Short mmCIF file of C-alpha atoms in Angstrom, two decimals:
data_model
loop_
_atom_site.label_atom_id
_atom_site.label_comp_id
_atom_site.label_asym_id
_atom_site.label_seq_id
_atom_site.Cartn_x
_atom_site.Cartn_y
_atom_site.Cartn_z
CA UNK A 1 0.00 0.00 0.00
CA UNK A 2 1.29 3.35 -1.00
CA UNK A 3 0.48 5.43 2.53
CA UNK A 4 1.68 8.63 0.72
CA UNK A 5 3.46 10.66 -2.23
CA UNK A 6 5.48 13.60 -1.97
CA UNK A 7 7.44 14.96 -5.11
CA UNK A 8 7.39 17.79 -8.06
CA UNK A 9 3.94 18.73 -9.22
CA UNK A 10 3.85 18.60 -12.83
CA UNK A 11 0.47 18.72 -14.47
CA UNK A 12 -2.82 19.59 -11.88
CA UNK A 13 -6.55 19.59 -13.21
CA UNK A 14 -9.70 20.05 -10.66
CA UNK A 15 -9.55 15.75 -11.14
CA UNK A 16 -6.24 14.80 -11.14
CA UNK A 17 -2.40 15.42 -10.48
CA UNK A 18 1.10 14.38 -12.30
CA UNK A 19 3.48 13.60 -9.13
CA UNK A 20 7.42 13.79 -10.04
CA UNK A 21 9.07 10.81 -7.65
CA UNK A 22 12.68 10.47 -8.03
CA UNK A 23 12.32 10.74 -12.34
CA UNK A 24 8.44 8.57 -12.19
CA UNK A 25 5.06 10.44 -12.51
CA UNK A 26 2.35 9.24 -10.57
CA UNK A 27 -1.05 10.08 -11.51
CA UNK A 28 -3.48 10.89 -8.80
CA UNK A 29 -6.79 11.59 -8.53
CA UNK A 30 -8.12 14.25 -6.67
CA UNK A 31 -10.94 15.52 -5.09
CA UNK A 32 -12.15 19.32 -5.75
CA UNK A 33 -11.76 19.50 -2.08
CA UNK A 34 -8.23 18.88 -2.39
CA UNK A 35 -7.78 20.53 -5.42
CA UNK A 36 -8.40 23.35 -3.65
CA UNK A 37 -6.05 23.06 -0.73
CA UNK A 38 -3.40 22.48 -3.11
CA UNK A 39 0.09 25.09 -2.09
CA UNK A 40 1.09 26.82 -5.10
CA UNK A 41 4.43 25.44 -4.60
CA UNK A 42 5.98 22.76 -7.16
CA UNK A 43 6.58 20.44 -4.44
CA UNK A 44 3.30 18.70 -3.02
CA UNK A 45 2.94 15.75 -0.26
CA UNK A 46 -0.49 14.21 -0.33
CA UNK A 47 -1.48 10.85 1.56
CA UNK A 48 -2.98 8.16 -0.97
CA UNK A 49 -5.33 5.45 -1.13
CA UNK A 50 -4.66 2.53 -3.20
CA UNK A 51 -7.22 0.90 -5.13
CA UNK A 52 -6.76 -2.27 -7.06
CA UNK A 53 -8.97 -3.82 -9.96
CA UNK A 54 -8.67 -7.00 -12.40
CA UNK A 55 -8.45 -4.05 -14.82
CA UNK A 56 -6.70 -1.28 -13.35
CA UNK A 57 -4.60 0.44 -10.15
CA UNK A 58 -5.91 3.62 -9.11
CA UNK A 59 -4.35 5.87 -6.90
CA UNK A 60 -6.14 8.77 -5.05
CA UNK A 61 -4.48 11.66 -3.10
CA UNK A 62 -5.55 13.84 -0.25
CA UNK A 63 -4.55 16.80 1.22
CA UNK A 64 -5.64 16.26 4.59
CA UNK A 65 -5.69 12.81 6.31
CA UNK A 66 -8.85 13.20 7.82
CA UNK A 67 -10.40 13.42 4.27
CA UNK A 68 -8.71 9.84 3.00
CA UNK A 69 -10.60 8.37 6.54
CA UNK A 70 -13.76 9.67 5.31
CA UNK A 71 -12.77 8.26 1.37
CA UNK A 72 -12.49 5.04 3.24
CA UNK A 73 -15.04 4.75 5.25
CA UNK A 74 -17.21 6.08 2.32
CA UNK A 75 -16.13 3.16 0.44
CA UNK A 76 -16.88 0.60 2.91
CA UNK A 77 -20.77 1.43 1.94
CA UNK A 78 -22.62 -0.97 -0.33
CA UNK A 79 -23.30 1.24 -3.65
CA UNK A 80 -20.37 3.73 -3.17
CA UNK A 81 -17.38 3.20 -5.01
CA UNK A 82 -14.26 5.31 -5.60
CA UNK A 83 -16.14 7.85 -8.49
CA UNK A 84 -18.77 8.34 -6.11
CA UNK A 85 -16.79 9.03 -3.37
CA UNK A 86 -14.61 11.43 -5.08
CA UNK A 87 -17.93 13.04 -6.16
CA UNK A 88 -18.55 13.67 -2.41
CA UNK A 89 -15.91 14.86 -1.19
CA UNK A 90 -15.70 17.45 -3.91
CA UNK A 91 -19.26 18.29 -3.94
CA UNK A 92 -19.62 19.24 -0.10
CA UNK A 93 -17.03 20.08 2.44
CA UNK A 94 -15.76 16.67 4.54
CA UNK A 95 -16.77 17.96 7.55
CA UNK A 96 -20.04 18.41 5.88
CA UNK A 97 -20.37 14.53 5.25
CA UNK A 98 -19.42 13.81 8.68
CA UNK A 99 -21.32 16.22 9.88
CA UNK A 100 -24.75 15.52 7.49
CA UNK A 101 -23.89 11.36 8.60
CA UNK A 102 -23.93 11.84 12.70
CA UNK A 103 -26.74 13.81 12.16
CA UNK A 104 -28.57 11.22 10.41
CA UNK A 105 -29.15 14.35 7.46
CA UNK A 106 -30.18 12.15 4.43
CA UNK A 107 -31.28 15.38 1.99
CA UNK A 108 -27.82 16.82 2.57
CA UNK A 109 -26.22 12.95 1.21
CA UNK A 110 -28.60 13.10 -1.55
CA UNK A 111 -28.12 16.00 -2.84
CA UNK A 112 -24.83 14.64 -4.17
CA UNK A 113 -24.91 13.91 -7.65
CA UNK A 114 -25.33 10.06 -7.79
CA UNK A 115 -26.27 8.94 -4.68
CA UNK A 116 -30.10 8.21 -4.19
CA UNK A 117 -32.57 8.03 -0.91
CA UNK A 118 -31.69 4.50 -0.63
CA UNK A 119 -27.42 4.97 -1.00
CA UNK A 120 -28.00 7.81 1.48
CA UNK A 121 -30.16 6.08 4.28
CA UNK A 122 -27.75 3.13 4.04
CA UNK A 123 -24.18 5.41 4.08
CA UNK A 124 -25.79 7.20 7.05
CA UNK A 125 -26.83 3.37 8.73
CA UNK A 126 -23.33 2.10 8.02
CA UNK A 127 -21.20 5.18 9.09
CA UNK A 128 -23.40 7.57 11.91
CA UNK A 129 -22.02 4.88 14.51
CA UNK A 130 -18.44 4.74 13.26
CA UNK A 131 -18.42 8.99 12.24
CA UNK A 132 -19.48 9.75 15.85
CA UNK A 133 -16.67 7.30 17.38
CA UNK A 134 -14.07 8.80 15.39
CA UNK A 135 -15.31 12.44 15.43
CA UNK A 136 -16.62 14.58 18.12
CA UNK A 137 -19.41 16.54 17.13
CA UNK A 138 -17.41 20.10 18.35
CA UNK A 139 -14.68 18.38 16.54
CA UNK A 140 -16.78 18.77 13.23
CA UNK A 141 -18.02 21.62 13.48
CA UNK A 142 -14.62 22.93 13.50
CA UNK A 143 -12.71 23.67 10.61
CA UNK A 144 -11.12 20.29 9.64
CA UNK A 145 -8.65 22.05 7.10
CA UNK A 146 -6.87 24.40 9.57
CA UNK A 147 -3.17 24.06 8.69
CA UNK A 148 -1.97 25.97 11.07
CA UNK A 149 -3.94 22.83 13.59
CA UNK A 150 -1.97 20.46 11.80
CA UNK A 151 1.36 21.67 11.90
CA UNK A 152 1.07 22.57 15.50
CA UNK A 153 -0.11 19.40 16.66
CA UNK A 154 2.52 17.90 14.40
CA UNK A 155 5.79 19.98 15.82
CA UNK A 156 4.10 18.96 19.47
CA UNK A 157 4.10 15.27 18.57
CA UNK A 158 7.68 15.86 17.19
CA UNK A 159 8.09 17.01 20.85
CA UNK A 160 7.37 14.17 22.30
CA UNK A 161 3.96 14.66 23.58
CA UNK A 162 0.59 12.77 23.44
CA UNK A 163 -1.56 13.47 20.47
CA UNK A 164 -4.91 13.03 21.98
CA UNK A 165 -3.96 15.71 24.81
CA UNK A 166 -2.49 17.88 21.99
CA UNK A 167 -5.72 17.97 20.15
CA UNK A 168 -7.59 18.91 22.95
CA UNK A 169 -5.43 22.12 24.06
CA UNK A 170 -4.83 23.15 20.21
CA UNK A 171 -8.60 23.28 19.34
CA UNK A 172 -9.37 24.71 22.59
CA UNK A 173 -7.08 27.63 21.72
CA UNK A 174 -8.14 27.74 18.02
CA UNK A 175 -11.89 28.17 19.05
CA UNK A 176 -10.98 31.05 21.51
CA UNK A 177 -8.61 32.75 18.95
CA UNK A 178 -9.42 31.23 15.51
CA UNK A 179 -6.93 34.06 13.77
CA UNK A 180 -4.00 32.54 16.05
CA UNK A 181 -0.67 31.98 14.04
CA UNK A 182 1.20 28.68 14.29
CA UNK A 183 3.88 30.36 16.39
CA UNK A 184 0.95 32.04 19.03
CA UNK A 185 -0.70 28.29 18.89
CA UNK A 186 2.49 26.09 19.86
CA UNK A 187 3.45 28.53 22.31
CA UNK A 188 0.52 28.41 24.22
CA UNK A 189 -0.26 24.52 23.93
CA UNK A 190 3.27 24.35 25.10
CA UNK A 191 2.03 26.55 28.42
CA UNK A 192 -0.86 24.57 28.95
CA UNK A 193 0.11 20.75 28.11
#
């Protein structure tokens, strides 16, 4: 399994990316989501999801790892496949989908293009006990995409301490002061953890 791809981004349309790995390009698709979240730099680190066929190897790319968790637990649904869960993801917001499948919010799943009442009823069956194990409903009603979350949380872990206890102190500062910079963020979970 291919966990993740860093490398030279060569070619990037609102579907797909060219990755430049040591002189081989990968192609990845993409969600709009992550499309978006894209850096404008040439160099690009995204965490993948392998899928394999009798026909063909597929390889999709993420941004954020919280949106390849939701890719996979979309496709442990009967009736949604990779297409359809790209199709998701860039159609609504993941926190949206987590938030519309705790919720139990089946017009907000079927208004995606291709999923019907019946796909919808049974994604929310399948997932609204898993979503609300992983996620904490404050949790999703945060921004998921906050950078400036993830690399703080990251340089504490590099520090040696506990993730779970990170995550609490950084989102409690982020709600309180959701303009904080990375440097105001670390320094304060560093006062408080």
């Amino acid at each position: 399994m291919i966990a993740h791809i860093q490398g030279k981004l060569i070619e990037k349309t609102p579907t797909d990316v060219v990755i430049d790995c040591g002189g081989v390009g990968y192609h990845v698709n993409i969600s709009l989501h992550t499309y978006t979240l894209l850096p404008n730099t040439d160099f690009v680190k995204l965490f993948t999801h392998l899928i394999i066929k009798e026909d063909s190897h597929s390889l999709y790319g993420f941004v954020e790892k919280s949106e390849k968790e939701i890719f996979k637990l979309l496709l442990s649904v009967s009736g949604i496949g990779a297409s359809i869960a790209r199709t998701m993801l860039s159609s609504i917001e993941p926190k949206q989908i987590i938030q519309a499948l705790a919720t139990g919010d089946v017009v907000t799943i079927q208004s995606i293009k291709g999923i019907g009442s019946k796909t919808a009823q049974r994604a929310i069956l399948d997932l609204k006990d898993k979503v609300l194990k992983l996620y904490d409903l404050d949790e999703v009603s945060m921004l998921q995409g906050n950078t400036n979350r993830d690399e703080a949380l990251s340089a504490l872990e590099v520090l040696g301490f506990v993730k779970k206890a990170s995550e609490k102190i950084v989102d409690k500062i982020i709600t309180e002061n959701p303009d904080a910079t990375l440097e105001t963020i670390i320094k304060q979970a560093l006062k408080n953890l």
